[in-house]
Coordinates of C-alpha atoms (C1' of nucleotides) in Angstrom, one line a residue:
Chain K
M1 CA -28.3 -7.8 31.2
A2 CA -31.1 -5.4 31.3
G3 CA -33.2 -3.1 28.7
R4 CA -33.1 -3.4 24.8
S5 CA -30.5 -6.2 24.9
Q6 CA -33.0 -8.0 26.0
R7 CA -34.7 -8.0 22.7
K8 CA -32.2 -11.0 21.2
T9 CA -35.9 -13.8 22.2
A10 CA -38.0 -11.5 21.9
D11 CA -39.3 -12.1 18.6
P12 CA -37.9 -14.4 16.0
V13 CA -39.4 -12.4 13.4
T14 CA -37.7 -9.4 14.1
S15 CA -33.8 -9.3 13.4
P16 CA -31.4 -10.4 16.1
P17 CA -30.5 -7.6 17.9
L18 CA -28.0 -5.2 17.5
A19 CA -24.6 -4.5 19.0
D20 CA -24.3 -1.1 21.0
F21 CA -20.8 0.2 20.0
K22 CA -18.9 3.0 22.4
V23 CA -16.0 4.0 19.9
G24 CA -12.7 4.4 21.2
V25 CA -9.3 6.4 19.3
D26 CA -6.1 5.4 19.7
N27 CA -3.1 7.1 18.1
V28 CA 0.2 4.9 17.1
I29 CA 2.9 7.7 17.7
F30 CA 6.6 7.6 15.7
S31 CA 9.0 9.3 15.7
V32 CA 12.9 8.3 15.0
D33 CA 15.9 9.9 17.2
T34 CA 18.8 10.4 14.6
A35 CA 21.2 10.6 17.6
Q36 CA 20.6 7.2 18.7
N37 CA 19.6 6.3 15.7
R38 CA 16.4 4.7 17.4
L39 CA 12.5 4.1 16.1
L40 CA 10.6 5.4 18.5
V41 CA 7.0 5.2 19.7
L42 CA 5.1 7.0 22.5
L43 CA 3.3 5.5 25.1
V44 CA 1.1 7.0 28.1
M45 CA 0.8 5.5 31.0
R46 CA -3.2 5.1 32.3
Q47 CA -5.0 6.4 35.0
E48 CA -7.9 4.7 35.0
D49 CA -9.1 1.3 35.1
P50 CA -8.6 -0.7 33.2
F51 CA -5.6 -1.4 32.9
L52 CA -4.4 1.3 35.5
G53 CA -1.0 1.5 35.7
H54 CA -0.6 -0.5 32.1
W55 CA 1.4 1.2 29.2
S56 CA -1.0 2.1 26.3
F57 CA -0.8 4.4 23.2
P58 CA -3.0 7.9 23.5
G59 CA -6.4 7.5 23.1
T60 CA -9.7 8.5 24.3
L61 CA -13.3 7.8 23.9
V62 CA -15.3 10.0 20.6
Q63 CA -17.1 12.4 21.9
Q64 CA -20.7 13.6 20.5
G65 CA -20.5 15.7 17.5
E66 CA -17.0 15.0 17.1
S67 CA -15.7 13.3 14.0
L68 CA -13.5 10.3 14.3
E69 CA -10.2 12.3 13.5
D70 CA -11.1 15.1 15.8
A71 CA -10.9 12.7 18.4
A72 CA -7.4 11.5 17.1
Y73 CA -6.4 15.5 17.3
R74 CA -7.7 16.0 20.8
I75 CA -6.2 13.1 22.3
L76 CA -2.9 13.8 20.5
S77 CA -2.8 17.9 21.4
E78 CA -3.3 17.0 24.8
K79 CA -0.2 14.5 25.2
I80 CA 2.2 16.8 23.1
R81 CA 2.8 19.8 21.2
V82 CA 4.2 19.8 17.8
R83 CA 4.8 22.0 15.0
N84 CA 4.2 19.3 12.0
L85 CA 2.3 16.3 12.1
Y86 CA 1.3 13.3 9.4
L87 CA -1.5 11.7 10.4
E88 CA -4.0 8.8 8.6
Q89 CA -6.2 6.4 9.9
L90 CA -4.7 3.0 10.3
Y91 CA -6.9 -0.2 11.2
T92 CA -10.6 -0.3 13.1
F93 CA -10.7 -3.4 16.2
G94 CA -14.0 -3.9 16.5
G95 CA -14.0 -7.8 17.5
P96 CA -16.1 -8.6 21.1
D97 CA -14.0 -9.1 24.3
R98 CA -11.2 -7.0 23.2
D99 CA -12.0 -4.4 25.8
P100 CA -13.0 -5.6 30.2
R101 CA -15.5 -3.4 30.3
E102 CA -17.8 -5.1 27.7
A103 CA -17.9 -7.8 30.5
A104 CA -18.5 -5.3 32.9
D105 CA -21.2 -3.2 31.5
S106 CA -24.4 -4.7 32.1
Y107 CA -25.9 -3.4 28.7
G108 CA -23.6 -5.5 27.3
V109 CA -21.7 -2.3 25.3
R110 CA -19.3 -2.8 22.9
Y111 CA -15.9 -1.1 22.4
L112 CA -14.7 -0.5 19.0
S113 CA -10.6 1.2 18.6
V114 CA -10.2 3.1 15.1
S115 CA -6.2 3.8 15.3
Y116 CA -4.8 6.5 14.0
F117 CA -1.2 6.6 12.5
A118 CA 1.1 9.2 13.5
L119 CA 4.4 10.5 12.6
V120 CA 6.2 13.6 14.3
R121 CA 9.4 15.4 14.8
F122 CA 11.6 14.4 17.4
A123 CA 13.2 17.5 18.3
E124 CA 9.8 19.5 17.7
A125 CA 7.6 17.1 19.8
E126 CA 7.1 18.5 23.3
L127 CA 5.4 15.7 25.6
I128 CA 3.0 17.2 28.2
A129 CA 3.3 15.7 30.9
D130 CA 0.4 16.5 33.4
G131 CA 1.1 15.7 37.1
V132 CA 1.4 12.1 37.8
S133 CA 0.8 10.7 34.4
G134 CA 3.8 8.9 32.9
I135 CA 4.0 9.3 28.9
A136 CA 7.3 8.2 26.8
W137 CA 8.8 7.3 24.2
Y138 CA 9.7 3.9 23.6
P139 CA 12.4 2.1 21.0
V140 CA 9.5 0.0 19.1
D141 CA 11.8 -2.7 20.2
Q142 CA 11.7 -2.7 23.7
V143 CA 8.0 -1.8 23.8
P144 CA 6.9 -3.8 27.0
Q145 CA 2.9 -5.8 27.5
L146 CA 0.6 -3.0 26.6
A147 CA -3.2 -2.5 27.7
F148 CA -6.1 -4.2 25.9
D149 CA -5.1 -5.3 22.5
H150 CA -2.8 -2.6 21.8
N151 CA 0.5 -4.8 21.4
R152 CA -1.3 -6.1 18.1
I153 CA -2.4 -2.4 17.1
L154 CA 1.9 -1.9 17.1
E155 CA 2.4 -4.7 15.1
Y156 CA -0.1 -3.2 12.5
G157 CA 1.6 0.4 12.6
H158 CA 4.9 -1.5 12.3
R159 CA 4.4 -2.7 9.0
R160 CA 2.5 0.9 7.8
L161 CA 5.6 2.7 8.3
R162 CA 7.7 -0.1 6.6
N163 CA 5.0 0.3 3.8
K164 CA 4.7 3.9 3.4
L165 CA 8.6 4.4 3.6
E166 CA 8.8 1.8 1.2
Y167 CA 6.6 4.1 -1.1
S168 CA 6.1 7.8 -0.3
P169 CA 8.3 10.4 1.2
V170 CA 7.0 9.8 4.3
A171 CA 10.9 9.6 5.9
F172 CA 10.6 13.7 6.0
E173 CA 8.1 14.1 8.7
V174 CA 10.0 11.5 10.5
L175 CA 13.6 13.3 10.2
P176 CA 14.8 16.9 11.6
E177 CA 14.4 19.5 9.3
L178 CA 17.7 19.1 8.4
F179 CA 19.3 16.0 8.1
T180 CA 22.8 14.3 6.6
L181 CA 22.3 11.5 4.4
S182 CA 23.9 9.1 7.0
D183 CA 20.8 9.7 8.7
L184 CA 17.9 9.2 5.8
Y185 CA 20.4 5.8 5.1
Q186 CA 20.4 4.9 9.0
L187 CA 17.1 5.7 8.8
Y188 CA 15.7 3.0 6.0
T189 CA 17.6 0.8 7.4
T190 CA 16.5 0.6 10.9
V191 CA 12.6 0.3 9.1
L192 CA 13.7 -1.5 6.5
G193 CA 16.7 -3.6 7.2
D194 CA 19.2 -3.4 5.0
G195 CA 18.6 -5.7 2.0
F196 CA 19.1 -2.5 -0.3
S197 CA 21.9 -1.1 -2.0
D198 CA 24.9 -0.1 -0.1
Y199 CA 25.2 3.8 1.4
S200 CA 27.2 5.0 -2.2
N201 CA 24.8 4.2 -4.3
F202 CA 21.9 5.1 -2.2
R203 CA 23.4 8.8 -2.0
S204 CA 23.5 8.5 -6.2
R205 CA 20.7 8.3 -7.0
L206 CA 19.2 10.1 -4.6
L207 CA 20.8 13.1 -5.2
K208 CA 20.6 12.9 -9.2
L209 CA 16.4 13.1 -8.8
G210 CA 17.2 16.5 -7.5
F211 CA 15.1 17.0 -4.5
L212 CA 16.9 17.0 -1.6
E213 CA 18.8 20.6 -1.0
D214 CA 22.2 20.9 0.1
T215 CA 22.2 23.5 3.0
G216 CA 26.2 23.4 3.2
I217 CA 25.9 22.9 6.5
K218 CA 28.8 21.2 7.6
V219 CA 27.8 19.1 11.1
S220 CA 30.3 16.8 12.8
R221 CA 28.9 13.5 15.1
G222 CA 32.3 11.9 16.2
A223 CA 35.2 10.2 14.2
G224 CA 34.9 10.7 10.5
R225 CA 34.6 13.3 7.8
P226 CA 32.2 16.0 8.2
A227 CA 28.1 15.9 7.0
S228 CA 26.9 18.4 5.2
L229 CA 22.9 18.7 6.0
Y230 CA 20.4 18.4 3.9
R231 CA 16.6 20.0 3.8
F232 CA 14.0 18.3 1.8
D233 CA 12.4 20.3 -1.5
A234 CA 8.4 19.7 -1.7
E235 CA 8.2 21.1 -4.7
A236 CA 10.9 19.5 -6.6
F237 CA 9.5 16.2 -5.4
A238 CA 5.9 16.6 -7.1
P239 CA 7.6 15.3 -10.5
F240 CA 7.8 11.6 -8.2
K241 CA 4.8 11.7 -6.5
D242 CA 2.5 8.9 -6.8
K243 CA 5.5 6.9 -8.9
P244 CA 7.8 4.5 -6.6
L245 CA 10.2 5.5 -4.7
V246 CA 13.5 4.4 -6.7
F247 CA 16.3 5.8 -4.2
I248 CA 15.9 3.1 -1.9
Chain F
M1 CA -32.1 16.0 22.2
A2 CA -33.3 14.4 25.3
G3 CA -31.8 12.3 27.9
R4 CA -27.8 11.8 27.9
S5 CA -27.3 14.1 25.4
Q6 CA -28.1 16.8 27.5
R7 CA -25.3 16.5 29.9
K8 CA -23.1 17.7 28.0
T9 CA -23.8 21.4 30.1
A10 CA -24.7 20.0 32.8
D11 CA -21.3 20.2 34.9
P12 CA -18.2 21.4 33.4
V13 CA -15.6 19.1 35.7
T14 CA -17.4 15.8 34.0
S15 CA -15.8 15.0 31.1
P16 CA -18.2 15.9 28.1
P17 CA -21.1 13.0 27.2
L18 CA -19.7 10.3 24.8
A19 CA -21.3 9.5 21.7
D20 CA -23.1 5.9 21.2
F21 CA -22.4 3.7 18.0
K22 CA -24.1 1.5 16.0
V23 CA -21.5 0.1 13.7
G24 CA -22.3 -0.9 10.5
V25 CA -20.3 -2.8 7.4
D26 CA -20.2 -2.8 4.1
N27 CA -18.4 -4.5 1.3
V28 CA -17.1 -2.8 -1.8
I29 CA -17.0 -6.3 -4.1
F30 CA -14.7 -6.1 -7.2
S31 CA -14.9 -8.7 -9.7
V32 CA -13.6 -8.4 -13.8
D33 CA -15.9 -9.9 -16.8
T34 CA -13.0 -11.6 -19.0
A35 CA -15.2 -12.0 -21.9
Q36 CA -16.1 -8.1 -21.7
N37 CA -12.9 -6.2 -20.3
R38 CA -14.7 -4.4 -17.7
L39 CA -14.1 -4.0 -13.8
L40 CA -17.2 -4.8 -12.3
V41 CA -18.5 -3.6 -8.9
L42 CA -21.9 -5.5 -7.0
L43 CA -24.5 -3.6 -6.0
V44 CA -27.8 -4.0 -4.5
M45 CA -30.8 -2.2 -4.4
R46 CA -31.9 -0.8 -0.9
Q47 CA -35.3 -2.1 0.7
E48 CA -35.6 0.3 3.9
D49 CA -34.9 3.7 4.4
P50 CA -33.4 5.5 4.3
F51 CA -32.4 5.4 0.6
L52 CA -34.7 3.3 0.3
G53 CA -34.7 2.5 -3.5
H54 CA -31.0 3.6 -4.0
W55 CA -28.3 1.3 -5.2
S56 CA -25.7 1.0 -2.2
F57 CA -22.7 -1.4 -1.1
P58 CA -24.1 -4.6 0.8
G59 CA -24.2 -3.8 4.2
T60 CA -25.2 -5.1 7.4
L61 CA -25.3 -3.0 10.9
V62 CA -23.1 -5.7 13.4
Q63 CA -25.2 -8.5 16.0
Q64 CA -24.3 -8.6 19.3
G65 CA -21.1 -11.0 19.7
E66 CA -20.4 -10.6 15.8
S67 CA -16.8 -9.5 15.0
L68 CA -16.9 -6.9 12.5
E69 CA -15.2 -9.4 9.6
D70 CA -18.2 -11.8 10.4
A71 CA -20.7 -9.3 10.1
A72 CA -18.8 -9.1 6.3
Y73 CA -18.6 -12.4 6.1
R74 CA -22.3 -12.7 7.0
I75 CA -23.8 -10.4 4.2
L76 CA -21.5 -11.2 1.4
S77 CA -22.5 -14.6 1.9
E78 CA -26.4 -13.3 1.9
K79 CA -25.8 -11.9 -1.2
I80 CA -23.8 -13.6 -3.5
R81 CA -22.3 -17.5 -3.4
V82 CA -18.2 -18.1 -4.4
R83 CA -15.8 -20.8 -3.4
N84 CA -12.9 -18.0 -3.9
L85 CA -13.1 -14.8 -1.7
Y86 CA -9.9 -12.1 -1.2
L87 CA -12.0 -9.9 1.7
E88 CA -9.7 -6.9 3.6
Q89 CA -11.0 -4.3 5.6
L90 CA -10.7 -1.1 3.7
Y91 CA -11.6 2.1 5.7
T92 CA -13.8 3.7 8.5
F93 CA -16.3 6.0 7.9
G94 CA -17.5 7.9 11.2
G95 CA -18.0 11.3 10.9
P96 CA -21.5 12.9 12.5
D97 CA -24.0 13.3 10.1
R98 CA -23.0 10.8 7.5
D99 CA -26.8 8.9 8.1
P100 CA -30.0 10.5 7.9
R101 CA -30.6 8.2 11.0
E102 CA -28.8 10.2 13.0
A103 CA -30.8 13.1 12.2
A104 CA -34.2 11.2 13.0
D105 CA -32.8 8.9 16.3
S106 CA -34.1 11.6 19.5
Y107 CA -31.4 9.8 21.6
G108 CA -28.5 11.0 18.9
V109 CA -27.0 7.5 18.0
R110 CA -24.0 7.8 15.3
Y111 CA -23.9 5.2 12.7
L112 CA -20.3 4.3 11.3
S113 CA -19.2 2.1 8.8
V114 CA -16.2 0.1 8.6
S115 CA -16.0 -0.7 5.0
Y116 CA -14.7 -4.2 3.9
F117 CA -12.5 -4.8 0.4
A118 CA -13.1 -7.7 -1.8
L119 CA -12.1 -10.0 -4.6
V120 CA -14.4 -12.6 -6.5
R121 CA -13.7 -14.1 -9.6
F122 CA -16.9 -13.1 -12.0
A123 CA -17.5 -16.8 -13.3
E124 CA -17.6 -18.7 -9.6
A125 CA -19.3 -15.6 -8.0
E126 CA -23.4 -16.2 -8.2
L127 CA -25.8 -13.7 -7.1
I128 CA -28.3 -14.4 -5.1
A129 CA -32.0 -12.3 -6.3
D130 CA -34.1 -13.2 -3.3
G131 CA -37.4 -11.6 -4.5
V132 CA -37.2 -8.2 -5.4
S133 CA -34.0 -7.1 -4.0
G134 CA -32.2 -6.2 -6.5
I135 CA -28.8 -6.8 -7.4
A136 CA -26.6 -6.4 -9.9
W137 CA -22.8 -5.8 -11.1
Y138 CA -22.3 -2.6 -11.9
P139 CA -18.6 -1.2 -14.3
V140 CA -17.1 1.0 -12.0
D141 CA -17.0 3.4 -14.5
Q142 CA -20.8 3.6 -14.4
V143 CA -21.8 3.2 -10.6
P144 CA -25.1 5.9 -10.1
Q145 CA -25.1 8.0 -7.2
L146 CA -25.5 5.7 -4.1
A147 CA -26.6 5.4 -0.8
F148 CA -25.1 7.4 2.3
D149 CA -21.4 8.1 1.5
H150 CA -21.3 5.2 -0.6
N151 CA -19.4 7.2 -4.0
R152 CA -16.5 8.5 -1.6
I153 CA -16.2 4.5 -0.2
L154 CA -16.1 3.4 -3.8
E155 CA -13.0 5.9 -4.7
Y156 CA -11.4 4.3 -1.2
G157 CA -11.7 0.8 -2.8
H158 CA -10.9 1.8 -6.1
R159 CA -7.7 3.3 -5.1
R160 CA -7.2 0.6 -2.5
L161 CA -7.4 -1.9 -6.3
R162 CA -4.9 0.0 -7.7
N163 CA -2.4 0.1 -4.9
K164 CA -2.6 -3.9 -4.3
L165 CA -2.9 -4.5 -8.8
E166 CA 0.5 -3.0 -8.2
Y167 CA 1.9 -4.4 -5.4
S168 CA 0.8 -7.8 -4.9
P169 CA -0.5 -10.6 -6.8
V170 CA -3.8 -10.1 -6.3
A171 CA -4.7 -9.9 -10.1
F172 CA -4.7 -13.9 -9.4
E173 CA -7.9 -13.7 -7.1
V174 CA -10.5 -11.7 -9.8
L175 CA -9.1 -13.5 -13.0
P176 CA -10.4 -17.3 -13.7
E177 CA -8.3 -20.6 -12.6
L178 CA -7.1 -20.2 -15.7
F179 CA -6.8 -17.4 -18.2
T180 CA -4.4 -15.9 -21.0
L181 CA -2.0 -13.1 -20.9
S182 CA -3.8 -10.9 -22.7
D183 CA -6.2 -11.0 -20.0
L184 CA -3.9 -10.6 -17.3
Y185 CA -2.4 -7.5 -19.4
Q186 CA -5.9 -6.2 -19.8
L187 CA -6.4 -6.2 -16.3
Y188 CA -3.7 -4.2 -15.4
T189 CA -4.5 -1.8 -18.6
T190 CA -8.6 -0.8 -17.3
V191 CA -7.4 -0.8 -14.2
L192 CA -4.1 1.3 -14.3
G193 CA -4.1 2.5 -17.4
D194 CA -1.6 2.3 -19.7
G195 CA 1.5 4.1 -18.3
F196 CA 3.8 0.7 -18.3
S197 CA 5.7 -1.9 -20.8
D198 CA 4.1 -2.9 -24.1
Y199 CA 2.0 -6.1 -24.5
S200 CA 5.4 -7.8 -25.4
N201 CA 7.3 -7.1 -22.8
F202 CA 4.9 -7.4 -20.1
R203 CA 4.7 -11.4 -21.8
S204 CA 9.0 -12.1 -21.7
R205 CA 9.7 -10.4 -17.9
L206 CA 6.7 -12.7 -16.6
L207 CA 7.3 -16.2 -18.3
K208 CA 10.9 -15.2 -17.0
L209 CA 9.9 -15.3 -13.5
G210 CA 8.3 -18.7 -13.5
F211 CA 5.2 -18.5 -11.6
L212 CA 2.3 -19.2 -14.1
E213 CA 2.8 -22.2 -15.5
D214 CA 1.4 -22.8 -18.9
T215 CA -1.5 -25.8 -19.0
G216 CA -1.6 -25.8 -23.0
I217 CA -4.8 -25.1 -23.6
K218 CA -5.5 -22.7 -26.3
V219 CA -8.2 -21.0 -26.7
S220 CA -9.5 -18.5 -29.1
R221 CA -11.4 -15.6 -28.8
G222 CA -12.7 -13.8 -32.6
A223 CA -10.2 -13.3 -34.6
G224 CA -6.1 -14.4 -34.3
R225 CA -4.0 -16.7 -33.3
P226 CA -5.0 -18.6 -30.2
A227 CA -3.4 -18.0 -26.8
S228 CA -2.4 -20.4 -24.2
L229 CA -4.1 -20.4 -20.9
Y230 CA -2.2 -19.8 -17.7
R231 CA -2.5 -20.6 -14.4
F232 CA -1.1 -18.9 -11.1
D233 CA 1.2 -21.3 -9.1
A234 CA 1.4 -19.6 -5.7
E235 CA 4.1 -22.0 -4.6
A236 CA 6.2 -20.8 -7.6
F237 CA 5.2 -16.9 -6.8
A238 CA 6.5 -17.7 -2.9
P239 CA 10.1 -16.0 -3.3
F240 CA 8.7 -12.9 -4.7
K241 CA 6.4 -12.2 -1.9
D242 CA 6.6 -8.9 0.0
K243 CA 8.8 -7.9 -3.1
P244 CA 7.3 -5.1 -5.7
L245 CA 6.0 -6.7 -8.7
V246 CA 8.8 -6.3 -11.8
F247 CA 6.2 -7.3 -14.7
I248 CA 4.5 -4.4 -14.6
Chain I
dG1 C1' 51.7 12.6 14.2
dT2 C1' 49.3 8.2 12.3
dA3 C1' 45.5 4.9 12.6
dT4 C1' 41.0 5.5 12.1
dT5 C1' 36.4 6.6 10.7
dT6 C1' 32.8 8.9 7.9
dT7 C1' 31.7 11.6 3.8
dT8 C1' 32.2 12.2 -0.7
dG9 C1' 32.9 11.6 -5.7
dG10 C1' 33.8 8.6 -9.0
dT11 C1' 34.4 3.6 -12.1
dT12 C1' 33.2 -0.2 -14.2
dT13 C1' 30.2 -4.2 -15.2
dT14 C1' 26.1 -6.4 -15.1
dT15 C1' 21.5 -6.0 -15.4
dT16 C1' 17.3 -4.6 -16.8
dT17 C1' 13.8 -1.4 -19.3
dG18 C1' 12.2 -0.2 -23.7
dA19 C1' 11.7 0.3 -28.5
dC20 C1' 11.4 -2.9 -32.5
dT21 C1' 11.3 -6.8 -35.8
dA22 C1' 9.5 -11.1 -37.5
dT23 C1' 6.4 -14.9 -37.7
dA24 C1' 2.9 -18.3 -36.5
dA25 C1' -1.8 -19.4 -36.5
dT26 C1' -6.6 -18.5 -36.5
dT27 C1' -10.7 -15.9 -38.5
dA28 C1' -12.8 -12.3 -41.3
dG29 C1' -14.2 -11.5 -46.0
dG30 C1' -14.6 -12.1 -50.9
Chain D
dC1 C1' -10.5 -21.5 -51.6
dC2 C1' -7.6 -17.7 -51.0
dT3 C1' -5.8 -13.3 -49.0
dA4 C1' -5.7 -9.7 -45.6
dA5 C1' -6.4 -8.6 -41.0
dT6 C1' -5.8 -10.3 -36.8
dT7 C1' -4.1 -11.7 -32.6
dA8 C1' -0.1 -14.2 -29.9
dT9 C1' 4.6 -15.4 -29.1
dA10 C1' 9.7 -15.6 -30.0
dG11 C1' 13.3 -12.9 -30.3
dT12 C1' 16.9 -8.8 -30.7
dC13 C1' 19.4 -4.7 -29.9
dA14 C1' 20.4 -0.3 -27.4
dA15 C1' 20.0 2.2 -23.6
dA16 C1' 19.9 3.0 -18.9
dA17 C1' 19.8 1.5 -14.1
dA18 C1' 21.8 -1.4 -10.8
dA19 C1' 24.9 -3.0 -8.2
dA20 C1' 29.4 -3.6 -7.6
dC21 C1' 33.4 -1.9 -6.3
dC22 C1' 37.2 1.8 -5.5
dA23 C1' 40.0 5.7 -3.7
dA24 C1' 40.4 10.5 -1.8
dA25 C1' 39.2 14.6 1.3
dA26 C1' 38.5 15.8 6.0
dA27 C1' 37.5 15.0 10.5
dT28 C1' 38.4 12.2 15.0
dA29 C1' 41.4 9.0 18.5
dC30 C1' 44.5 8.4 20.5

DNA sequence: GTATTTTTGGTTTTTTTGACTATAATTAGG
DNA sequence: CCTAATTATAGTCAAAAAAACCAAAAATAC
């Protein structure tokens, strides 16, 4: 109640009082486990109030001189070691009353969250469990009640994943370097539902485009004929950039 | 240089100093003038420092107790009277050094901008010119040097417009209530370029889908056979929601 | 050793696209 | 008033793509 926020009623001519913000960055990090065929998100257990002991997305407050993206990379690299990373801004949540600290803080400081959307390869991602802090991959359909408005952020992230999967080759950012065509097909079906072409047509259209390189390596997973491992060829994909993905 | 920002080197154990933010909202408002066949964006002349006298997007700083979207609607309704409005969040720009006030302010306050993307109907949009303030529609390809990083924001907005035109029926948010098929086709060509089907095929595929209602009203614009005015039928469009737009 | 499962490589039918032609209804200009 | 130019509209037809379907190969399961 003290300090600058009291200027609100001081003078009716001057503009109404501005809000003061702290800005946080939260990362929605997706991956897929091709062995179990599950879509995963990374959650961490909060170590501090508010929401101590609740699961949440890895986040941090932005420091002086630090850009939003820098903050996103910083918190990400504290939680996970990866070789490859896809990262883009997701959405900004900034309504009043989205953070309990606002009520507690006598200055009336607001807390705004700029969320980021990230994709990593499951096998290449090494989680950093520092002591007591919990960190774990959760199947997206089994995510518990999260801290803050993070369940809503997850909805945004999930929708973005669906859209990006349809319109750009991000599938190859979450799949392992080498993958079978079944892996790819199952990723699409689990995320997008099975409203598109059957496996056979999916295969033939995809291979005709010519940006998947057959390594010749065969892998056998349970029953059935062994599958070839494929590799995504980014150069060969270039002509299809900015065009709709025709194989789904 | 004074005050809290000096805590950075005070104690290596406590966390580094957080940035304090003011949060602004900037609206990128598009429209089309079907008579002139031009894509327009709304600019206002800045009345204050910094960048006094420069063109910029209508923006404001977020007030206490106000949500981001509320702020976007507030500044929009101060500049323009509209019956219909499409509005969604665009992107958040928050790097250090994006606002000259940061350097001037001894507290080291950061200025973050949450941009919003809006579409209005040209004929229904009444600009509010209050006294000396400049306000005008600019063709997007003739936008001058803008204040802050607003030229970059325009790029984001323009890209978003292209994407949304391809994947959702936002065309009918910028076109007049009643429009000819040429109006629609020309909107697509001016925004997307003419890399898609010719006018004849565009017409037949579009009409076959059945969500454009022919009012029977004929309008004559210069030479040539008069065209029918059509109306977008949102209910009839419902089945195509979330599906790719096949007529472009 | 036989059945089952999964990958792989096709064929055929249907639908959609793209290129093109023709006609109708207006204005422009002499 | 007559003719040419212009724009809207309607439709055909071949090529391409999509969807549905079929069958063999190569492994595991039992």
